[in-house]
Short mmCIF file of C-alpha atoms and ligand atoms in Angstrom, two decimals:
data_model
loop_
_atom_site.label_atom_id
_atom_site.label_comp_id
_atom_site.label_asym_id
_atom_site.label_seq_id
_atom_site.Cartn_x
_atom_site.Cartn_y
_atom_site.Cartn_z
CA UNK A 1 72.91 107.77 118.44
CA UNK A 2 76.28 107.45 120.22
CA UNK A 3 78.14 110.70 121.33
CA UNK A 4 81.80 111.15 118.88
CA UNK A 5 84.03 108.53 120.72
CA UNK A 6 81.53 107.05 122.95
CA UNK A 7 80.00 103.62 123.27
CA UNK A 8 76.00 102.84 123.54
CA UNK A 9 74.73 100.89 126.39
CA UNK A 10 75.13 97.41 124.34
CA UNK A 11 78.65 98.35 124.25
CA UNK A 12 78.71 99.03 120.43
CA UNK A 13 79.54 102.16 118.36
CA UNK A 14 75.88 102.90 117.96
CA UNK A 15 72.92 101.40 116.10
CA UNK A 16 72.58 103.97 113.34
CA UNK A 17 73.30 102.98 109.54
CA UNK A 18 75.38 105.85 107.59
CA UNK A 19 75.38 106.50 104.22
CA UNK A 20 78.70 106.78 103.75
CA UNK A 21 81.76 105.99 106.65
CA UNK A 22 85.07 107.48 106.16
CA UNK A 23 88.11 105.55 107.42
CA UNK A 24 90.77 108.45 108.16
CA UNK A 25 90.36 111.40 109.31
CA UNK A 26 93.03 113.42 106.80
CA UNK A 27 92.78 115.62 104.36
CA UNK A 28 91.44 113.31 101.75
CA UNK A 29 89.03 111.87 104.33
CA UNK A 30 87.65 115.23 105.23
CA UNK A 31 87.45 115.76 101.52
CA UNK A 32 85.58 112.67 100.56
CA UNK A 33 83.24 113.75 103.88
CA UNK A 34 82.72 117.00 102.32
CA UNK A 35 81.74 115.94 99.02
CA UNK A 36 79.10 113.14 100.77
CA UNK A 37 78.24 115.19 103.11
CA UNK A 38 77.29 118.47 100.11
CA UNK A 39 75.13 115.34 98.20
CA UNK A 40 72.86 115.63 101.38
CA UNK A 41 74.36 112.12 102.69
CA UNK A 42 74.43 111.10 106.47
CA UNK A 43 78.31 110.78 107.30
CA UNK A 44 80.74 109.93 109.77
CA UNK A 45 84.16 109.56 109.93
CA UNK A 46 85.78 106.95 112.10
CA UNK A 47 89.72 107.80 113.46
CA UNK A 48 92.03 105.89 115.10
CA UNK A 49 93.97 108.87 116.76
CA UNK A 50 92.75 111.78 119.28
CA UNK A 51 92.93 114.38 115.97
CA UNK A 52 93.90 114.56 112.77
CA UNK A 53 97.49 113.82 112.95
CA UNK A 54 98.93 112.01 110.24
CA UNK A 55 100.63 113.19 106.94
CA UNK A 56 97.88 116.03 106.35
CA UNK A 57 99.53 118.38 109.51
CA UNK A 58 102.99 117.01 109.14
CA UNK A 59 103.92 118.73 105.74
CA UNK A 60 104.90 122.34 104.47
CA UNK A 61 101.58 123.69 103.66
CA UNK A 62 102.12 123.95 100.08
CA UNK A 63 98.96 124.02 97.97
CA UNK A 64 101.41 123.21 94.88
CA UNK A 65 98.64 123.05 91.99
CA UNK A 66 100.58 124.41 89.55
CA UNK A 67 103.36 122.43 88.53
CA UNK A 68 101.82 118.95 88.31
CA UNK A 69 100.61 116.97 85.07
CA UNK A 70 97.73 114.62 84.05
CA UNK A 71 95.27 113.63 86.77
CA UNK A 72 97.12 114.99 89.60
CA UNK A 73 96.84 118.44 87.56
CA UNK A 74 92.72 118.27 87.47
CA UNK A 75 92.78 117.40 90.72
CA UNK A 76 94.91 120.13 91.98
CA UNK A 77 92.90 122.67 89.78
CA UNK A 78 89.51 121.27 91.79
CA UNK A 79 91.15 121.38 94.86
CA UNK A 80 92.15 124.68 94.34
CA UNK A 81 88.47 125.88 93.98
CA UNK A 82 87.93 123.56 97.42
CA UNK A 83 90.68 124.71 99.33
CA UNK A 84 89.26 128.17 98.85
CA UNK A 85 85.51 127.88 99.88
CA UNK A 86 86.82 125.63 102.81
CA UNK A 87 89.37 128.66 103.92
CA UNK A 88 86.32 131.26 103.55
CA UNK A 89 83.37 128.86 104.85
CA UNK A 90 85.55 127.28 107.64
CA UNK A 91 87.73 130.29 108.27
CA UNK A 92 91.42 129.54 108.45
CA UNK A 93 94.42 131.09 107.13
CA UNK A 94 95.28 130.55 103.71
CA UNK A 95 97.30 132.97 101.83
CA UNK A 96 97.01 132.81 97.61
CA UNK A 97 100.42 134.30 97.07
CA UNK A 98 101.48 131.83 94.46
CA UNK A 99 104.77 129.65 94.96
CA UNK A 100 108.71 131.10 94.00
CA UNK A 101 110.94 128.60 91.89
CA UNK A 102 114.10 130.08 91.91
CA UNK A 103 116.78 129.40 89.65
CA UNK A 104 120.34 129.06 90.88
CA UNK A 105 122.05 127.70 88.12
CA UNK A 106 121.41 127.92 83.90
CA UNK A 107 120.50 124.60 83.47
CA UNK A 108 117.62 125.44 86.53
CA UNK A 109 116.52 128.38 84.75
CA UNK A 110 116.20 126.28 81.46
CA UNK A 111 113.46 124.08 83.07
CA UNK A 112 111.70 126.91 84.26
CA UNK A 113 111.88 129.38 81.32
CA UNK A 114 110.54 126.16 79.34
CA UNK A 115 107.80 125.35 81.77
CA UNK A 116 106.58 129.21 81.39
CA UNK A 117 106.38 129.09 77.62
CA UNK A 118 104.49 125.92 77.89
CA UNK A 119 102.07 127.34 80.81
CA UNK A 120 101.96 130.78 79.42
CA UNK A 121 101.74 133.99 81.59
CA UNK A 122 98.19 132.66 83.29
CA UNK A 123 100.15 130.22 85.56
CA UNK A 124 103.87 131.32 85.33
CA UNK A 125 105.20 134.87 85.61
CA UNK A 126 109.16 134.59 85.17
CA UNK A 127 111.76 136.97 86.93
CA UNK A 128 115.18 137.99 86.13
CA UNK A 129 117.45 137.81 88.91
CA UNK A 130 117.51 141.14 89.87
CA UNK A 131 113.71 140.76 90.53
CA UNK A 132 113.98 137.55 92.28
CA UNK A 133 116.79 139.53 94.62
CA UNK A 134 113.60 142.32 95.66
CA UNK A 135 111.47 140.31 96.36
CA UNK A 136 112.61 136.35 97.50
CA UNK A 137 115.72 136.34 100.89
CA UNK A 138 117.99 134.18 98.81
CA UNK A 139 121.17 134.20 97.79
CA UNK A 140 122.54 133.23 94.22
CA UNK A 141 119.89 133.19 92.19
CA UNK A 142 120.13 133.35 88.14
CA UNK A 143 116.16 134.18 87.82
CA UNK A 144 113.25 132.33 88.87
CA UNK A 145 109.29 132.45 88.29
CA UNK A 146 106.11 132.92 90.14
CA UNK A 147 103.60 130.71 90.00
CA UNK A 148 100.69 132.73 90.99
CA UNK A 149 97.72 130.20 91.35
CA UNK A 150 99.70 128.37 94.29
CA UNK A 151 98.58 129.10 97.49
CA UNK A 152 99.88 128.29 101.08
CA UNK A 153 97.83 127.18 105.04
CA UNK A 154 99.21 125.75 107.91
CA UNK A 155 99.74 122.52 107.84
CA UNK A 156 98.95 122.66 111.68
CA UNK A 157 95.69 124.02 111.62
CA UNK A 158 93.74 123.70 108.41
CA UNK A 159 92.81 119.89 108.55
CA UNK A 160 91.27 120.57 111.82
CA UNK A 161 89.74 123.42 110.97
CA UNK A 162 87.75 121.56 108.21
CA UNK A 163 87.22 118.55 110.69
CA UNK A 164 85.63 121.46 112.89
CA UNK A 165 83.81 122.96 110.11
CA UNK A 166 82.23 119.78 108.90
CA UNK A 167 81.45 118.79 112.57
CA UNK A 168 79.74 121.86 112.88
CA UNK A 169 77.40 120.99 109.29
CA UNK A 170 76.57 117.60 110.44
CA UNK A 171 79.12 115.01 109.61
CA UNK A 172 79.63 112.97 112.64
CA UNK A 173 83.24 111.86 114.00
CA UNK A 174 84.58 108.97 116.18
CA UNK A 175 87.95 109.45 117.27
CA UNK A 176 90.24 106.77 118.81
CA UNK A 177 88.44 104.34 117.04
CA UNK A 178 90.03 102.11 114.93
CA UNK A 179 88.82 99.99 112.03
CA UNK A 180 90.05 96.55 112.25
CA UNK A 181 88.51 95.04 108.79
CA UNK A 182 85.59 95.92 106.51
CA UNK A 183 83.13 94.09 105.23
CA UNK A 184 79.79 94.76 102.48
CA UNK A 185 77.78 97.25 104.68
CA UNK A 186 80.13 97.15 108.01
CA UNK A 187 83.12 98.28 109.43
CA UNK A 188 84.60 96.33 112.57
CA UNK A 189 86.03 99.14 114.64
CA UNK A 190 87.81 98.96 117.79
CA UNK A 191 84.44 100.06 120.27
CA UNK A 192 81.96 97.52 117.90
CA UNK A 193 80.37 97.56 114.63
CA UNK A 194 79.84 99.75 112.01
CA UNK A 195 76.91 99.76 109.27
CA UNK A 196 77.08 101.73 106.13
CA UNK A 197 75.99 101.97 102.50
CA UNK A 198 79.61 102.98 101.58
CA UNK A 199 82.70 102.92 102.75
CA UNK A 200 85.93 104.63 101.95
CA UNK A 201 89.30 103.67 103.08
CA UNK A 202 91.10 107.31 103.11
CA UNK A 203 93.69 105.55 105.58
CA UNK A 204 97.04 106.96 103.59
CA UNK A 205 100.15 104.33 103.80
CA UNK A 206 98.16 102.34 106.28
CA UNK A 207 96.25 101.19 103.32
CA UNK A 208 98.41 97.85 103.44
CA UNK A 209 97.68 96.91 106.79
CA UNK A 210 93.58 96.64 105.99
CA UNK A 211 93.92 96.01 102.19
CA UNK A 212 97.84 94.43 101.99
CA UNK A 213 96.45 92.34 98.62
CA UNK A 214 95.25 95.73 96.94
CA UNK A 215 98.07 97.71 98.21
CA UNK A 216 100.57 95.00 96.99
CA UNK A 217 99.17 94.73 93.68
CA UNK A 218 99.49 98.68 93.24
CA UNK A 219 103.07 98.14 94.88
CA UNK A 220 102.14 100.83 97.29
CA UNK A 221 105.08 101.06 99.49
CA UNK A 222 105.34 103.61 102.53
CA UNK A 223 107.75 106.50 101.94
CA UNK A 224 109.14 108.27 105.15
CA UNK A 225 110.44 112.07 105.13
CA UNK A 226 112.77 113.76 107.47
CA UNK A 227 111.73 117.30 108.25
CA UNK A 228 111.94 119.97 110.36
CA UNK A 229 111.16 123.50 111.90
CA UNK A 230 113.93 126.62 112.17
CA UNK A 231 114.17 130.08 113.20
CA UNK A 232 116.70 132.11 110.75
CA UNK A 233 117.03 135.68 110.30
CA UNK A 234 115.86 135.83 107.07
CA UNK A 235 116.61 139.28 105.06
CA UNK A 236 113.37 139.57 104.12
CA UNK A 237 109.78 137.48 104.68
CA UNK A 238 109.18 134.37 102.24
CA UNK A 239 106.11 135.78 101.39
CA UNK A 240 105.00 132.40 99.60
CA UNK A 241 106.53 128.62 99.33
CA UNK A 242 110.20 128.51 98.27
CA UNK A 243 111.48 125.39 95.91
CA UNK A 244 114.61 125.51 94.14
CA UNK A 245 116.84 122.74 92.11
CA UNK A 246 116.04 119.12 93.46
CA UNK A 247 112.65 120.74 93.53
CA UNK A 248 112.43 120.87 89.63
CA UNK A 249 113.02 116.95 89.38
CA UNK A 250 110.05 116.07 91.73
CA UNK A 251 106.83 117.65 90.31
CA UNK A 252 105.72 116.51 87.01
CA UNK A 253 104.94 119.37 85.63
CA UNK A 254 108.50 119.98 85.78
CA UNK A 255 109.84 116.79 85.02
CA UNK A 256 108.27 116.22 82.21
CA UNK A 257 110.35 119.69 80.81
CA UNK A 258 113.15 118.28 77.96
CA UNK A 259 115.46 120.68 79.75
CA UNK A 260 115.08 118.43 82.98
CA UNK A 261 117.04 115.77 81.46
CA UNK A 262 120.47 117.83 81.70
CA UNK A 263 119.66 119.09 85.18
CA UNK A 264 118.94 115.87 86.66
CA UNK A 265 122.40 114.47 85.60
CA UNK A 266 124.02 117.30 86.77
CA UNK A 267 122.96 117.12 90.20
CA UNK A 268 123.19 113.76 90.40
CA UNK A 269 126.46 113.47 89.08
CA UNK A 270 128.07 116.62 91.25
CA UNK A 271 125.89 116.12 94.80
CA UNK A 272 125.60 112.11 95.08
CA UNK A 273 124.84 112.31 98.53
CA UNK A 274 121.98 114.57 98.42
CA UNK A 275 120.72 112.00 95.10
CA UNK A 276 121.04 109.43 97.58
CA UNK A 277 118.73 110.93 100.27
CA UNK A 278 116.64 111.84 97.32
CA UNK A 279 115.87 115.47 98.78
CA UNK A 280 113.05 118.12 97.85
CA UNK A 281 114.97 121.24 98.29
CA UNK A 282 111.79 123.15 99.77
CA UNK A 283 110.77 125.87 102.47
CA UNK A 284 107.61 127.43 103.73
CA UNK A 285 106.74 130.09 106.18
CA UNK A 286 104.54 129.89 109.00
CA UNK A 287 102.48 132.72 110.13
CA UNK A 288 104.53 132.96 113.29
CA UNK A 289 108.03 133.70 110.97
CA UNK A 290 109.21 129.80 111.39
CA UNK A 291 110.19 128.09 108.04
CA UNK A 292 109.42 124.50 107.44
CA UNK A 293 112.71 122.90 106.29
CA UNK A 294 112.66 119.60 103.93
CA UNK A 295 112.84 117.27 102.71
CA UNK A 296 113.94 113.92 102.05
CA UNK A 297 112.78 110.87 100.62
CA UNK A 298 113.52 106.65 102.36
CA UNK A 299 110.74 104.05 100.93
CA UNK A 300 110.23 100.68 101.74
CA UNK A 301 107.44 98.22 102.84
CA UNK A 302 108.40 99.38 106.54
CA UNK A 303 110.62 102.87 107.02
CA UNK A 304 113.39 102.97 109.48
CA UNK A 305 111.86 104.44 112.83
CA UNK A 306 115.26 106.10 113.41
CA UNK A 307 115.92 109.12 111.66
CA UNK A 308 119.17 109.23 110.56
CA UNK A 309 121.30 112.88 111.61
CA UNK A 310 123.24 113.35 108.24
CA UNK A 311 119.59 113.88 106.92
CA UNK A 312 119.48 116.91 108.79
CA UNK A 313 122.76 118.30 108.63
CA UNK A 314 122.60 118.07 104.55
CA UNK A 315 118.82 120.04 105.07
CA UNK A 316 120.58 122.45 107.31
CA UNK A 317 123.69 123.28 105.49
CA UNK A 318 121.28 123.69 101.78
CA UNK A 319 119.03 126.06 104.08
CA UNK A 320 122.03 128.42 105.28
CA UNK A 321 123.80 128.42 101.44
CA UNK A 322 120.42 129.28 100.36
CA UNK A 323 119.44 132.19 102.09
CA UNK A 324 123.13 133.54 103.44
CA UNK A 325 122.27 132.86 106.88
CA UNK A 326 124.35 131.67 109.65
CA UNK A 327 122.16 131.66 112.80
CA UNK A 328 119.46 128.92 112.24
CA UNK A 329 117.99 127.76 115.16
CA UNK A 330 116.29 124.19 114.65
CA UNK A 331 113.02 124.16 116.86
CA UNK A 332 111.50 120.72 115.90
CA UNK A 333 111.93 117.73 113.95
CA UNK A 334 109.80 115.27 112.54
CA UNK A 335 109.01 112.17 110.59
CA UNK A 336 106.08 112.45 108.04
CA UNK A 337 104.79 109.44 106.28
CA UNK A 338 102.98 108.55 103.07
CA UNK A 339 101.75 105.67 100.51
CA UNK A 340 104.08 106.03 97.80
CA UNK A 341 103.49 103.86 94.00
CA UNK A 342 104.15 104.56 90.55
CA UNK A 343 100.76 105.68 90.11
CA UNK A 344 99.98 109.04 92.06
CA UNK A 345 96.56 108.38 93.21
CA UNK A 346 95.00 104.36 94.09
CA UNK A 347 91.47 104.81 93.75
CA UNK A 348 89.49 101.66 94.09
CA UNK A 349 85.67 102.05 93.30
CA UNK A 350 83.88 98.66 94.11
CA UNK A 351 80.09 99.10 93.25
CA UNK A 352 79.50 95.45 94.47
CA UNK A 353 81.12 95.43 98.12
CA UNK A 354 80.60 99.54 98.60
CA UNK A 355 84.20 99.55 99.84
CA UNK A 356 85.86 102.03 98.23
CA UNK A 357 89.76 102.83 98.43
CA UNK A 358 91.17 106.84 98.00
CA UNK A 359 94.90 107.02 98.53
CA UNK A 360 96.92 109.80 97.14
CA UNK A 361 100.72 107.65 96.63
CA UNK A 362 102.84 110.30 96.31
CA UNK A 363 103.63 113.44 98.38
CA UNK A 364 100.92 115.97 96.95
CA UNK A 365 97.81 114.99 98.78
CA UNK A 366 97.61 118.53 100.45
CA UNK A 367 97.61 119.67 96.64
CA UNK A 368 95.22 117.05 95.02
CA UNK A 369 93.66 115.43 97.44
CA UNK A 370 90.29 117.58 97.93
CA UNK A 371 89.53 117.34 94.02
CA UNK A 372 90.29 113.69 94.37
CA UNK A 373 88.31 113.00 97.30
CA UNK A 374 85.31 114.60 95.39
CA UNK A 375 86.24 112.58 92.35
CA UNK A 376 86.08 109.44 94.29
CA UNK A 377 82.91 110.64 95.68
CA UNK A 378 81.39 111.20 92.26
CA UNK A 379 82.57 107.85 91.07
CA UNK A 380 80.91 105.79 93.97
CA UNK A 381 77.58 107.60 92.58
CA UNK A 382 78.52 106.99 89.04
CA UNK A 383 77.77 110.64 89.00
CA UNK A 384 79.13 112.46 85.48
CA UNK A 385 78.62 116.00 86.97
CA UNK A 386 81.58 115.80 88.71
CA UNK A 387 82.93 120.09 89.25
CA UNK A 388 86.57 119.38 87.74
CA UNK A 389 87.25 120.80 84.75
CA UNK A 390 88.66 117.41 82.95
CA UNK A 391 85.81 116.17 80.71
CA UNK A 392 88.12 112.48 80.89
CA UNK A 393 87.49 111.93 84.60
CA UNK A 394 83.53 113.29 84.72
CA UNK A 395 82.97 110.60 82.48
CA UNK A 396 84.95 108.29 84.40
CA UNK A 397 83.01 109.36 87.19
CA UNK A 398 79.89 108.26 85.75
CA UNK A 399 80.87 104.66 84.29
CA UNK A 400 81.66 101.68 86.23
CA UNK A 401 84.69 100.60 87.61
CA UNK A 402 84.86 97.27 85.15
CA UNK A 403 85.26 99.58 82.18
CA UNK A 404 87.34 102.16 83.67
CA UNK A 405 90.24 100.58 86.02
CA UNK A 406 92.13 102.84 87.93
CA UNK A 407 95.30 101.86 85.30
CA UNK A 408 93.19 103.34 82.11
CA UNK A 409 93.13 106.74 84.21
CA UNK A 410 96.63 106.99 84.52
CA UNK A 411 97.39 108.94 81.52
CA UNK A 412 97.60 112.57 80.84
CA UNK A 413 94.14 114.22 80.70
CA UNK A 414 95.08 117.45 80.04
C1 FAD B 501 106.57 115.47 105.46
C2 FAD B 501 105.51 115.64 104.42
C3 FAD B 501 105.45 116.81 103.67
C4 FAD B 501 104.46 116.96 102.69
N1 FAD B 501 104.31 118.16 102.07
C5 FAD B 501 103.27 118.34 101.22
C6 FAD B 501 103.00 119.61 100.67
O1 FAD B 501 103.62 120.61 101.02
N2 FAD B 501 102.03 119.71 99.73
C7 FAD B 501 101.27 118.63 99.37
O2 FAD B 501 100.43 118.76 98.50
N3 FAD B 501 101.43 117.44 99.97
C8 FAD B 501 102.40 117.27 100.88
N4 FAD B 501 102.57 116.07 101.48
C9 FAD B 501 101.64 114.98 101.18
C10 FAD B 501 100.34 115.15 101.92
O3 FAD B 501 100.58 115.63 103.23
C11 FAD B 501 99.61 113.82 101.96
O4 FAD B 501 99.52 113.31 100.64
C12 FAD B 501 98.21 113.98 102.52
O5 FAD B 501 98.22 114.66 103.75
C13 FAD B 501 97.59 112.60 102.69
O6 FAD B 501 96.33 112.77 103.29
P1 FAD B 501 95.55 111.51 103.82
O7 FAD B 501 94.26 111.97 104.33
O8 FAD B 501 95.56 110.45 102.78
O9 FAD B 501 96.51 110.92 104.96
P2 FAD B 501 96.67 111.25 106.51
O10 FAD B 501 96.65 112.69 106.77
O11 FAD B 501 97.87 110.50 106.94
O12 FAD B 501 95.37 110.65 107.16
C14 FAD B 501 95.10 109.27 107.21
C15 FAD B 501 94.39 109.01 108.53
O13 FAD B 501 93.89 107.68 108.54
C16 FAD B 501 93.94 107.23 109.88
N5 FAD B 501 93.86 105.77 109.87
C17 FAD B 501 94.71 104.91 109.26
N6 FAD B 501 94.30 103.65 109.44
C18 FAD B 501 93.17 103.71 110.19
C19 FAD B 501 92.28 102.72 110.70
N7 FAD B 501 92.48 101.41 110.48
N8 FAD B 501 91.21 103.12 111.43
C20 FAD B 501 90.98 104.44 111.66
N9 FAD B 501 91.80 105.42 111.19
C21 FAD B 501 92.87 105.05 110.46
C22 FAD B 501 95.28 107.75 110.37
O14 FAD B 501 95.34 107.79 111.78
C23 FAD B 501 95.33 109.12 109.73
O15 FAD B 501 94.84 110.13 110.59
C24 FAD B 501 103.55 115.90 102.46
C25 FAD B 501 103.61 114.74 103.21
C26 FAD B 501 104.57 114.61 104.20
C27 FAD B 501 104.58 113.36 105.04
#
């Protein structure tokens, strides 16, 4: 067998058959190579870059499993389980101090004093703003809640950690190799073929450059985010992820509140601009006392390569409001990108052809994407015993794709 990125002597990527190729080596990759590779299967996954570089280390870290709904809510409570073993088994930093939503108007509270009676005191603990004041370095807060569950890792280092982790169980990698088209049983990669059982395409927005027919159908479009990394002099640590108002309009679990309705005029009626760069008012932590800054929000078929400044300024001038500060120091800026669609997860099972499609479409793949990748794993081997908690999708695991489309799944499972 060929070295990871090296060719045989025919000048092909090796002779051996897999049981399972991975196309992608993110977070939902590594996830779908974990699951095959715990069923005892012989894997490899197949990059295009050096590393794993794509949306899964560009992000904030936020293991948000709390407030989502339906699917992405069994997936998130899977992943949480993963995301744990992984941090113990593969050793990297993640920190289970729960998420703060703070509150800095009425209307923001409303949403989240509704979401905690509808949780309960398991998943939300709320705080008057006296408490929030102790313990969160903002400024003009009304209340707020913990939501314990939530955890945090570095975006930086914890999808290579678990690429190291599962390179060191067994699961083979080939980076800078690129998949050019698939076929039943073979990939066509960049340094030769390919053979395996199964194949999934965990490739994120670059799903509609090797499936553009699947990817139009599900109207996956690709969604570009501005984002960046500050210095501040913070009053105190954020000792966990920070959202606050846009925030509450983005994750499910909070839009689907009654009490959203109000706040979503409001703030689109009195801050236009920011509705226009459709922002996620959010801010993590690093170990190394750096917060992650973002976000905002530009879709299309194709994103604008050029990142436009105001983007920034408007992220800047919410991050100083928010925490009082004056003195923030930006230290890097980037673009992230993801598949974005109306559903929040395409996942393509195709018994007949073994080529398989995971993509999470919306921005909580860091969240979901482990319990999805082993859902997708289960459903390739029709396999019922699938570890979430959602009796809906273990049967959907173990049933074929004809009588369970992805579009029947779409609903709320909880
Ligand atoms: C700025 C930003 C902030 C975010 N914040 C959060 C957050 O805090 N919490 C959260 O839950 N989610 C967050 N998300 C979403 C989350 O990061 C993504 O949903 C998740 O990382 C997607 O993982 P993935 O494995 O599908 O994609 P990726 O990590 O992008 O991996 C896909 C890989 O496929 C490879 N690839 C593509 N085509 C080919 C090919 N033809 N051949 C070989 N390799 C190929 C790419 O090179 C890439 O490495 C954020 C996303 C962004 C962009």
């Amino acid at each position: 067998m060929t070295e990871s990125g090296s060719l045989d002597a025919a000048g092909q990527a090796g002779t051996a058959r897999y049981d399972v190729l991975v196309v992608g080596a993110g977070i939902v990759g590594l996830g779908v190579a974990y699951a095959a590779h715990r069923r005892g299967l012989r894997v490899l996954v197949c990059e295009r870059a050096s590393e794993v570089v794509g949306a899964s280390v560009r992000n904030f870290g936020h293991l948000c499993f709390t407030p989502q709904s339906g699917r992405a809510y069994e997936f998130a409570q899977r992943s949480r389980e993963l995301w744990r073993e992984l941090a113990r088994e593969a050793d990297f930093w993640l920190q289970e101090t729960g998420t703060w939503v703070v509150a800095r108007t009425d209307e923001e509270f409303a949403v989240l004093r509704e979401f905690a009676r509808v949780r309960g005191p398991r998943e939300v603990h709320t705080h008057t703003v006296a408490s929030i004041e102790s313990k969160v370095p903002v400024a003009e807060a009304v209340g707020g809640v913990l939501l314990p569950l939530d955890c945090q890792v570095n975006p930086r280092e914890a999808a290579s950690a678990v690429r190291a982790y599962l390179q060191r169980c067994g699961v083979e990698f080939r980076f800078r190799t690129a998949v050019g088209a698939v076929a039943s049983g073979v990939a066509h990669t960049s340094r030769g073929d390919i053979r395996a059982d199964q194949i999934v395409l965990a490739t994120n927005h670059d799903i509609d450059l090797l499936m553009p027919d699947l990817a139009q159908q599900h109207g996956v479009l690709r969604c570009g985010l501005d984002m960046m990394r500050v210095t501040m002099g913070l009053r105190a640590p954020l000792t966990a992820p920070l959202l606050t108002g846009w925030s509450l309009l983005r994750y499910s679990g909070f839009a689907d509140m009654a009490a959203t309705v109000d706040l979503r005029a409001r703030l689109h009626s009195e801050f236009p601009e920011l509705a226009q760069l459709d922002l996620n008012e959010m801010y993590t932590q690093l170990p190394d006392g750096s917060v992650i800054v973002g976000d905002t929000h530009y879709r299309g078929e194709s994103v604008a390569s050029f990142q436009r400044e105001i983007a920034f300024d408007s992220l800047l001038s919410l991050a100083r409001e928010r925490f009082d500060v004056t003195d923030v120091r930006v230290l890097e800026r980037w673009q992230g990108m993801y598949a974005s669609a109306a559903n929040e997860f395409l996942q393509d099972i195709r018994p007949d052809t073994g080529i398989h499609v995971a993509v999470v479409t919306t921005g909580i793949g860091m969240s979901c994407g482990l319990g999805f990748a082993e859902h997708t794993v289960a459903r390739i081997f029709a396999d019922s015993t699938w570890a979430g908690a959602s009796p809906v999708l273990r049967e959907a695991a173990a049933v074929t794709t004809s009588r369970h489309p992805d579009h029947e799944l779409t609903g709320s499972v909880q």
